mmCIF file of C-alpha atoms (C1' of nucleotides) in Angstrom:
data_model
loop_
_atom_site.group_PDB
_atom_site.id
_atom_site.type_symbol
_atom_site.label_atom_id
_atom_site.label_comp_id
_atom_site.label_asym_id
_atom_site.label_seq_id
_atom_site.Cartn_x
_atom_site.Cartn_y
_atom_site.Cartn_z
ATOM 1 C CA MET A 1 -40.813 18.547 48.635
ATOM 2 C CA ALA A 2 -43.662 18.699 46.132
ATOM 3 C CA LYS A 3 -43.438 15.491 44.187
ATOM 4 C CA GLN A 4 -46.852 15.519 42.573
ATOM 5 C CA LYS A 5 -45.871 13.839 39.350
ATOM 6 C CA THR A 6 -49.036 14.644 37.432
ATOM 7 C CA ASP A 7 -50.974 12.228 39.636
ATOM 8 C CA GLN A 8 -50.349 9.468 37.116
ATOM 9 C CA LYS A 9 -48.139 6.762 38.494
ATOM 10 C CA ALA A 10 -46.068 6.361 35.388
ATOM 11 C CA ASP A 11 -43.951 3.581 36.856
ATOM 12 C CA LEU A 12 -41.227 2.251 34.653
ATOM 13 C CA LEU A 13 -41.462 -1.013 32.846
ATOM 14 C CA GLN A 14 -39.157 -3.708 33.999
ATOM 15 C CA GLY A 15 -36.071 -3.634 31.886
ATOM 16 C CA THR A 16 -36.079 0.028 31.028
ATOM 17 C CA LEU A 17 -34.249 1.110 34.143
ATOM 18 C CA ASP A 18 -30.878 -0.178 33.015
ATOM 19 C CA MET A 19 -31.138 1.740 29.791
ATOM 20 C CA LEU A 20 -32.046 4.918 31.603
ATOM 21 C CA ILE A 21 -29.150 4.620 33.992
ATOM 22 C CA LEU A 22 -26.683 3.872 31.224
ATOM 23 C CA LYS A 23 -27.971 6.813 29.264
ATOM 24 C CA ALA A 24 -27.698 9.139 32.239
ATOM 25 C CA VAL A 25 -24.145 8.076 32.955
ATOM 26 C CA SER A 26 -23.242 8.307 29.281
ATOM 27 C CA LEU A 27 -23.679 12.056 29.549
ATOM 28 C CA GLY A 28 -20.848 12.185 32.041
ATOM 29 C CA PRO A 29 -19.750 10.507 35.280
ATOM 30 C CA LEU A 30 -22.288 10.811 38.011
ATOM 31 C CA HIS A 31 -23.107 9.552 41.480
ATOM 32 C CA GLY A 32 -26.234 7.680 42.442
ATOM 33 C CA TYR A 33 -28.284 10.499 43.773
ATOM 34 C CA GLY A 34 -27.350 12.596 40.790
ATOM 35 C CA ILE A 35 -28.482 9.894 38.396
ATOM 36 C CA ILE A 36 -31.975 10.127 39.786
ATOM 37 C CA GLN A 37 -31.965 13.845 39.265
ATOM 38 C CA ARG A 38 -30.563 13.657 35.784
ATOM 39 C CA ILE A 39 -33.107 11.099 34.689
ATOM 40 C CA ARG A 40 -35.849 13.271 36.064
ATOM 41 C CA GLN A 41 -34.416 16.261 34.287
ATOM 42 C CA ILE A 42 -33.830 14.762 30.857
ATOM 43 C CA SER A 43 -37.203 13.045 30.871
ATOM 44 C CA GLY A 44 -38.896 16.371 31.374
ATOM 45 C CA GLU A 45 -39.888 15.514 34.940
ATOM 46 C CA MET A 46 -41.798 12.498 33.677
ATOM 47 C CA LEU A 47 -39.659 9.750 35.160
ATOM 48 C CA GLU A 48 -39.007 9.415 38.847
ATOM 49 C CA VAL A 49 -36.622 6.640 39.835
ATOM 50 C CA GLU A 50 -36.843 5.432 43.415
ATOM 51 C CA GLN A 51 -33.688 5.023 45.439
ATOM 52 C CA GLY A 52 -34.774 1.519 46.311
ATOM 53 C CA SER A 53 -34.757 0.744 42.623
ATOM 54 C CA LEU A 54 -31.643 2.635 41.705
ATOM 55 C CA TYR A 55 -29.032 1.357 44.104
ATOM 56 C CA PRO A 56 -29.656 -2.336 43.530
ATOM 57 C CA ALA A 57 -29.677 -1.630 39.822
ATOM 58 C CA LEU A 58 -26.380 0.207 40.034
ATOM 59 C CA TYR A 59 -24.829 -2.679 41.903
ATOM 60 C CA ARG A 60 -26.115 -5.100 39.291
ATOM 61 C CA ILE A 61 -24.876 -2.960 36.442
ATOM 62 C CA GLU A 62 -21.453 -2.562 37.952
ATOM 63 C CA GLN A 63 -21.183 -6.314 38.471
ATOM 64 C CA ARG A 64 -21.795 -6.750 34.774
ATOM 65 C CA GLY A 65 -19.022 -4.327 33.989
ATOM 66 C CA TRP A 66 -21.187 -1.715 32.367
ATOM 67 C CA VAL A 67 -20.075 0.987 34.752
ATOM 68 C CA SER A 68 -17.125 1.410 37.074
ATOM 69 C CA SER A 69 -17.180 3.327 40.319
ATOM 70 C CA GLN A 70 -14.834 5.199 42.571
ATOM 71 C CA TRP A 71 -15.211 7.209 45.717
ATOM 72 C CA GLU A 72 -14.452 10.848 45.231
ATOM 73 C CA LYS A 73 -14.809 14.140 46.958
ATOM 74 C CA GLY A 74 -17.839 15.846 45.518
ATOM 75 C CA GLU A 75 -18.052 19.554 44.838
ATOM 76 C CA THR A 76 -19.537 20.068 48.251
ATOM 77 C CA GLY A 77 -16.681 18.291 49.932
ATOM 78 C CA ARG A 78 -18.703 15.184 50.660
ATOM 79 C CA ARG A 79 -17.695 11.732 49.593
ATOM 80 C CA VAL A 80 -19.671 10.477 46.642
ATOM 81 C CA LYS A 81 -19.478 7.299 44.628
ATOM 82 C CA LEU A 82 -18.883 8.318 41.056
ATOM 83 C CA TYR A 83 -20.029 6.004 38.323
ATOM 84 C CA THR A 84 -18.462 6.036 34.894
ATOM 85 C CA LEU A 85 -19.701 4.302 31.784
ATOM 86 C CA THR A 86 -17.313 1.655 30.507
ATOM 87 C CA LYS A 87 -16.711 0.682 26.931
ATOM 88 C CA VAL A 88 -18.772 -2.428 27.438
ATOM 89 C CA GLY A 89 -21.454 -0.284 29.007
ATOM 90 C CA ARG A 90 -21.574 1.978 25.998
ATOM 91 C CA ALA A 91 -22.078 -1.020 23.742
ATOM 92 C CA GLN A 92 -24.748 -2.317 26.077
ATOM 93 C CA LEU A 93 -26.533 0.991 25.901
ATOM 94 C CA GLU A 94 -26.731 0.640 22.151
ATOM 95 C CA VAL A 95 -28.038 -2.886 22.488
ATOM 96 C CA GLU A 96 -30.729 -1.761 24.873
ATOM 97 C CA GLU A 97 -31.711 1.134 22.705
ATOM 98 C CA ALA A 98 -31.993 -1.108 19.680
ATOM 99 C CA SER A 99 -34.035 -3.545 21.714
ATOM 100 C CA TRP A 100 -36.336 -0.763 22.820
ATOM 101 C CA ASP A 101 -36.750 0.408 19.246
ATOM 102 C CA ARG A 102 -37.766 -3.052 18.158
ATOM 103 C CA LEU A 103 -40.289 -3.390 20.916
ATOM 104 C CA ALA A 104 -41.689 0.086 20.369
ATOM 105 C CA LEU A 105 -42.066 -0.660 16.698
ATOM 106 C CA ALA A 106 -43.811 -3.943 17.376
ATOM 107 C CA ILE A 107 -46.177 -2.329 19.846
ATOM 108 C CA ALA A 108 -46.915 0.420 17.371
ATOM 109 C CA LYS A 109 -47.869 -2.178 14.800
ATOM 110 C CA VAL A 110 -50.157 -3.895 17.241
ATOM 111 C CA ARG A 111 -51.764 -0.603 18.100
ATOM 112 C CA GLN A 112 -52.635 -0.032 14.468
ATOM 113 C CA ALA A 113 -54.325 -3.377 13.996
ATOM 114 C CA THR A 114 -58.017 -3.274 13.259
ATOM 115 C CA MET B 1 -42.202 -25.147 12.673
ATOM 116 C CA ALA B 2 -39.554 -22.541 12.034
ATOM 117 C CA LYS B 3 -39.619 -20.172 14.933
ATOM 118 C CA GLN B 4 -36.413 -18.299 14.298
ATOM 119 C CA LYS B 5 -37.427 -14.974 15.710
ATOM 120 C CA THR B 6 -34.548 -13.038 14.203
ATOM 121 C CA ASP B 7 -32.198 -14.435 16.809
ATOM 122 C CA GLN B 8 -32.740 -11.332 18.890
ATOM 123 C CA LYS B 9 -34.387 -12.119 22.184
ATOM 124 C CA ALA B 10 -36.998 -9.455 21.816
ATOM 125 C CA ASP B 11 -38.669 -10.529 25.018
ATOM 126 C CA LEU B 12 -41.531 -8.402 26.143
ATOM 127 C CA LEU B 13 -41.186 -5.924 28.927
ATOM 128 C CA GLN B 14 -43.111 -6.714 32.027
ATOM 129 C CA GLY B 15 -46.359 -4.848 31.905
ATOM 130 C CA THR B 16 -46.869 -4.856 28.180
ATOM 131 C CA LEU B 17 -48.358 -8.309 27.992
ATOM 132 C CA ASP B 18 -51.713 -7.310 29.398
ATOM 133 C CA MET B 19 -52.054 -4.579 26.845
ATOM 134 C CA LEU B 20 -51.216 -6.943 24.021
ATOM 135 C CA ILE B 21 -53.743 -9.501 25.161
ATOM 136 C CA LEU B 22 -56.471 -6.931 25.610
ATOM 137 C CA LYS B 23 -55.735 -5.528 22.197
ATOM 138 C CA ALA B 24 -55.828 -8.956 20.592
ATOM 139 C CA VAL B 25 -59.144 -9.803 22.196
ATOM 140 C CA SER B 26 -60.533 -6.390 21.326
ATOM 141 C CA LEU B 27 -60.426 -7.431 17.688
ATOM 142 C CA GLY B 28 -62.905 -10.182 18.411
ATOM 143 C CA PRO B 29 -63.388 -13.088 20.847
ATOM 144 C CA LEU B 30 -60.558 -15.533 20.801
ATOM 145 C CA HIS B 31 -59.164 -18.511 22.636
ATOM 146 C CA GLY B 32 -55.785 -18.700 24.277
ATOM 147 C CA TYR B 33 -53.848 -20.377 21.579
ATOM 148 C CA GLY B 34 -55.380 -18.050 19.042
ATOM 149 C CA ILE B 35 -54.334 -15.014 21.025
ATOM 150 C CA ILE B 36 -50.726 -16.025 20.656
ATOM 151 C CA GLN B 37 -51.146 -16.334 16.930
ATOM 152 C CA ARG B 38 -52.980 -13.076 16.583
ATOM 153 C CA ILE B 39 -50.365 -11.173 18.527
ATOM 154 C CA ARG B 40 -47.683 -12.674 16.369
ATOM 155 C CA GLN B 41 -49.594 -11.750 13.272
ATOM 156 C CA ILE B 42 -50.505 -8.169 14.100
ATOM 157 C CA SER B 43 -47.027 -7.456 15.358
ATOM 158 C CA GLY B 44 -45.599 -8.491 12.034
ATOM 159 C CA GLU B 45 -44.050 -11.657 13.466
ATOM 160 C CA MET B 46 -42.065 -9.586 15.928
ATOM 161 C CA LEU B 47 -43.717 -10.646 19.141
ATOM 162 C CA GLU B 48 -43.849 -14.218 20.307
ATOM 163 C CA VAL B 49 -45.796 -14.807 23.501
ATOM 164 C CA GLU B 50 -44.963 -17.992 25.377
ATOM 165 C CA GLN B 51 -47.778 -20.206 26.576
ATOM 166 C CA GLY B 52 -46.285 -20.166 30.028
ATOM 167 C CA SER B 53 -46.706 -16.410 30.033
ATOM 168 C CA LEU B 54 -50.084 -16.281 28.382
ATOM 169 C CA TYR B 55 -52.196 -18.605 30.479
ATOM 170 C CA PRO B 56 -51.289 -17.140 33.838
ATOM 171 C CA ALA B 57 -51.855 -13.712 32.366
ATOM 172 C CA LEU B 58 -55.251 -14.698 31.027
ATOM 173 C CA TYR B 59 -56.247 -16.051 34.396
ATOM 174 C CA ARG B 60 -55.097 -12.845 36.044
ATOM 175 C CA ILE B 61 -56.926 -10.699 33.523
ATOM 176 C CA GLU B 62 -60.130 -12.618 33.875
ATOM 177 C CA GLN B 63 -59.974 -12.340 37.657
ATOM 178 C CA ARG B 64 -59.829 -8.601 37.242
ATOM 179 C CA GLY B 65 -62.880 -8.660 35.067
ATOM 180 C CA TRP B 66 -61.221 -7.419 31.910
ATOM 181 C CA VAL B 67 -62.259 -10.453 29.922
ATOM 182 C CA SER B 68 -64.900 -13.124 30.330
ATOM 183 C CA SER B 69 -64.602 -16.669 29.122
ATOM 184 C CA GLN B 70 -66.804 -19.526 28.015
ATOM 185 C CA TRP B 71 -66.191 -22.972 26.631
ATOM 186 C CA GLU B 72 -67.311 -23.378 23.074
ATOM 187 C CA LYS B 73 -66.992 -25.726 20.178
ATOM 188 C CA GLY B 74 -64.304 -24.385 17.917
ATOM 189 C CA GLU B 75 -64.479 -24.523 14.160
ATOM 190 C CA THR B 76 -62.502 -27.727 14.227
ATOM 191 C CA GLY B 77 -64.986 -29.353 16.541
ATOM 192 C CA ARG B 78 -62.682 -29.131 19.511
ATOM 193 C CA ARG B 79 -63.585 -27.475 22.750
ATOM 194 C CA VAL B 80 -61.932 -24.121 23.167
ATOM 195 C CA LYS B 81 -62.118 -21.488 25.864
ATOM 196 C CA LEU B 82 -63.266 -18.308 24.234
ATOM 197 C CA TYR B 83 -62.292 -15.011 25.789
ATOM 198 C CA THR B 84 -64.305 -11.865 25.250
ATOM 199 C CA LEU B 85 -63.324 -8.332 26.152
ATOM 200 C CA THR B 86 -65.606 -6.777 28.734
ATOM 201 C CA LYS B 87 -66.565 -3.167 29.046
ATOM 202 C CA VAL B 88 -64.156 -2.736 31.910
ATOM 203 C CA GLY B 89 -61.517 -4.428 29.825
ATOM 204 C CA ARG B 90 -61.987 -1.994 27.012
ATOM 205 C CA ALA B 91 -61.528 0.898 29.386
ATOM 206 C CA GLN B 92 -58.456 -0.778 30.802
ATOM 207 C CA LEU B 93 -57.024 -1.139 27.336
ATOM 208 C CA GLU B 94 -57.279 2.592 26.897
ATOM 209 C CA VAL B 95 -55.608 3.167 30.238
ATOM 210 C CA GLU B 96 -52.738 0.904 29.304
ATOM 211 C CA GLU B 97 -52.330 2.482 25.928
ATOM 212 C CA ALA B 98 -52.209 5.934 27.450
ATOM 213 C CA SER B 99 -49.694 4.705 29.987
ATOM 214 C CA TRP B 100 -47.556 3.263 27.238
ATOM 215 C CA ASP B 101 -47.715 6.513 25.329
ATOM 216 C CA ARG B 102 -46.496 8.445 28.343
ATOM 217 C CA LEU B 103 -43.623 6.099 28.919
ATOM 218 C CA ALA B 104 -42.667 6.005 25.266
ATOM 219 C CA LEU B 105 -42.674 9.782 25.185
ATOM 220 C CA ALA B 106 -40.520 10.017 28.282
ATOM 221 C CA ILE B 107 -38.054 7.486 26.927
ATOM 222 C CA ALA B 108 -37.908 9.358 23.659
ATOM 223 C CA LYS B 109 -37.001 12.520 25.532
ATOM 224 C CA VAL B 110 -34.261 10.747 27.404
ATOM 225 C CA ARG B 111 -32.932 9.348 24.174
ATOM 226 C CA GLN B 112 -32.560 12.831 22.766
ATOM 227 C CA ALA B 113 -30.600 14.176 25.703
ATOM 228 C CA THR B 114 -27.064 15.203 24.925
ATOM 229 C "C1'" DT C 1 -49.155 -45.863 13.666
ATOM 230 C "C1'" DT C 2 -46.454 -42.294 14.259
ATOM 231 C "C1'" DC C 3 -45.854 -37.621 14.228
ATOM 232 C "C1'" DC C 4 -47.035 -32.847 14.299
ATOM 233 C "C1'" DA C 5 -50.032 -28.972 15.283
ATOM 234 C "C1'" DT C 6 -53.529 -27.481 18.081
ATOM 235 C "C1'" DA C 7 -55.261 -26.597 22.680
ATOM 236 C "C1'" DC C 8 -55.386 -26.492 27.634
ATOM 237 C "C1'" DC C 9 -52.777 -25.990 31.985
ATOM 238 C "C1'" DT C 10 -49.186 -26.031 36.130
ATOM 239 C "C1'" DT C 11 -44.903 -25.766 38.577
ATOM 240 C "C1'" DG C 12 -40.704 -23.693 40.007
ATOM 241 C "C1'" DA C 13 -37.104 -20.644 39.312
ATOM 242 C "C1'" DC C 14 -35.713 -16.061 38.462
ATOM 243 C "C1'" DA C 15 -35.194 -11.143 37.787
ATOM 244 C "C1'" DT C 16 -36.725 -6.825 38.758
ATOM 245 C "C1'" DC C 17 -39.076 -3.348 41.150
ATOM 246 C "C1'" DC C 18 -41.209 -0.936 45.119
ATOM 247 C "C1'" DT C 19 -42.162 0.157 49.980
ATOM 248 C "C1'" DA C 20 -40.121 1.220 53.877
ATOM 249 C "C1'" DG C 21 -36.976 1.644 56.462
ATOM 250 C "C1'" DG C 22 -31.770 3.050 58.528
ATOM 251 C "C1'" DC C 23 -27.516 5.908 58.762
ATOM 252 C "C1'" DA C 24 -24.747 10.073 58.230
ATOM 253 C "C1'" DA C 25 -23.035 14.733 56.792
ATOM 254 C "C1'" DC C 26 -24.108 19.260 55.502
ATOM 255 C "C1'" DC C 27 -26.931 23.592 55.265
ATOM 256 C "C1'" DT C 28 -30.137 27.023 56.625
ATOM 257 C "C1'" DC C 29 -33.040 29.284 59.657
ATOM 258 C "C1'" DC C 30 -34.667 30.359 63.962
ATOM 259 C "C1'" DG D 1 -27.072 25.595 69.272
ATOM 260 C "C1'" DG D 2 -30.888 23.003 67.740
ATOM 261 C "C1'" DA D 3 -34.349 21.507 64.268
ATOM 262 C "C1'" DG D 4 -35.418 20.250 60.074
ATOM 263 C "C1'" DG D 5 -34.552 19.666 55.266
ATOM 264 C "C1'" DT D 6 -31.610 18.015 51.593
ATOM 265 C "C1'" DT D 7 -28.090 15.296 49.939
ATOM 266 C "C1'" DG D 8 -26.035 10.886 49.848
ATOM 267 C "C1'" DC D 9 -25.296 5.945 50.774
ATOM 268 C "C1'" DC D 10 -27.460 1.485 51.607
ATOM 269 C "C1'" DT D 11 -30.541 -2.884 52.866
ATOM 270 C "C1'" DA D 12 -34.514 -6.071 53.769
ATOM 271 C "C1'" DG D 13 -38.801 -7.900 52.515
ATOM 272 C "C1'" DG D 14 -42.430 -8.617 49.672
ATOM 273 C "C1'" DA D 15 -45.063 -8.487 45.362
ATOM 274 C "C1'" DT D 16 -45.217 -9.132 40.608
ATOM 275 C "C1'" DG D 17 -44.620 -10.911 36.236
ATOM 276 C "C1'" DT D 18 -42.141 -13.762 32.910
ATOM 277 C "C1'" DC D 19 -40.002 -17.809 31.323
ATOM 278 C "C1'" DA D 20 -38.426 -22.621 30.842
ATOM 279 C "C1'" DA D 21 -40.032 -26.858 31.200
ATOM 280 C "C1'" DG D 22 -43.026 -30.003 31.796
ATOM 281 C "C1'" DG D 23 -47.816 -32.556 31.513
ATOM 282 C "C1'" DT D 24 -52.321 -33.892 29.144
ATOM 283 C "C1'" DA D 25 -55.352 -34.560 25.213
ATOM 284 C "C1'" DT D 26 -57.432 -34.365 20.423
ATOM 285 C "C1'" DG D 27 -57.321 -34.471 15.520
ATOM 286 C "C1'" DG D 28 -55.259 -34.667 11.005
ATOM 287 C "C1'" DA D 29 -51.652 -36.014 7.927
ATOM 288 C "C1'" DA D 30 -47.951 -39.115 6.398
#
DNA sequence: TTCCATACCTTGACATCCTAGGCAACCTCC
DNA sequence: GGAGGTTGCCTAGGATGTCAAGGTATGGAA
């Protein structure tokens, strides 16, 4: 299906996946497969989340109460598991974004060092 | 001793440690304990690498040929294990920096999504 | 002499991610 | 009507990397 991905295996860093998922779901309820597509889309085709990474992560995230899920009939008539961001999840997203900002800033400083 | 660390568990993301170490050593040969200090310093006290993370990482990095080591007499008269960046290591540093840039760019895009 | 900082290292637990599968429903095209 | 592709869910197993916690030793300061 033409994955290609600019030949560079950009692989996510451990810990960033949760933030990406929360962000994707924050744009509106979504099912698992759709999350992968949305992340790919909003990252400009740069990030490709594997199913084997996503589903365990979703389970984990739901356990922590950051998202809630319910089975629904999708637009195509098929049953899909819709995930919705909870209030706690929205707060967590902000925490993770702040944490990322701090790290990115720190790394930037290190990069400048001579 | 005053560690403090702004109470925020800034914890590194898996995968960034190698880059930090390579960068630290790229500024001049250094021993393990000194690497921790240099990273703390050039990150503006934002990054605190644990010894339990550093030494395994150093071993790993040396096995891959990115640094070489030799025992020397430190300034204080004590024996220290000095690590030096190799040519391969310098190339690897560039690879990791480029990889970080890609990821940071992708994350930034995701952050902007509405 | 007691304590702290420096300096090395290991062990074991833990979380997260990826590879590689499996299952099923739906669609299109031949 | 059958084949194959896409959507959609999931799991098992292994690899990796990090951390918490400990151990050892030297040297200087109090």
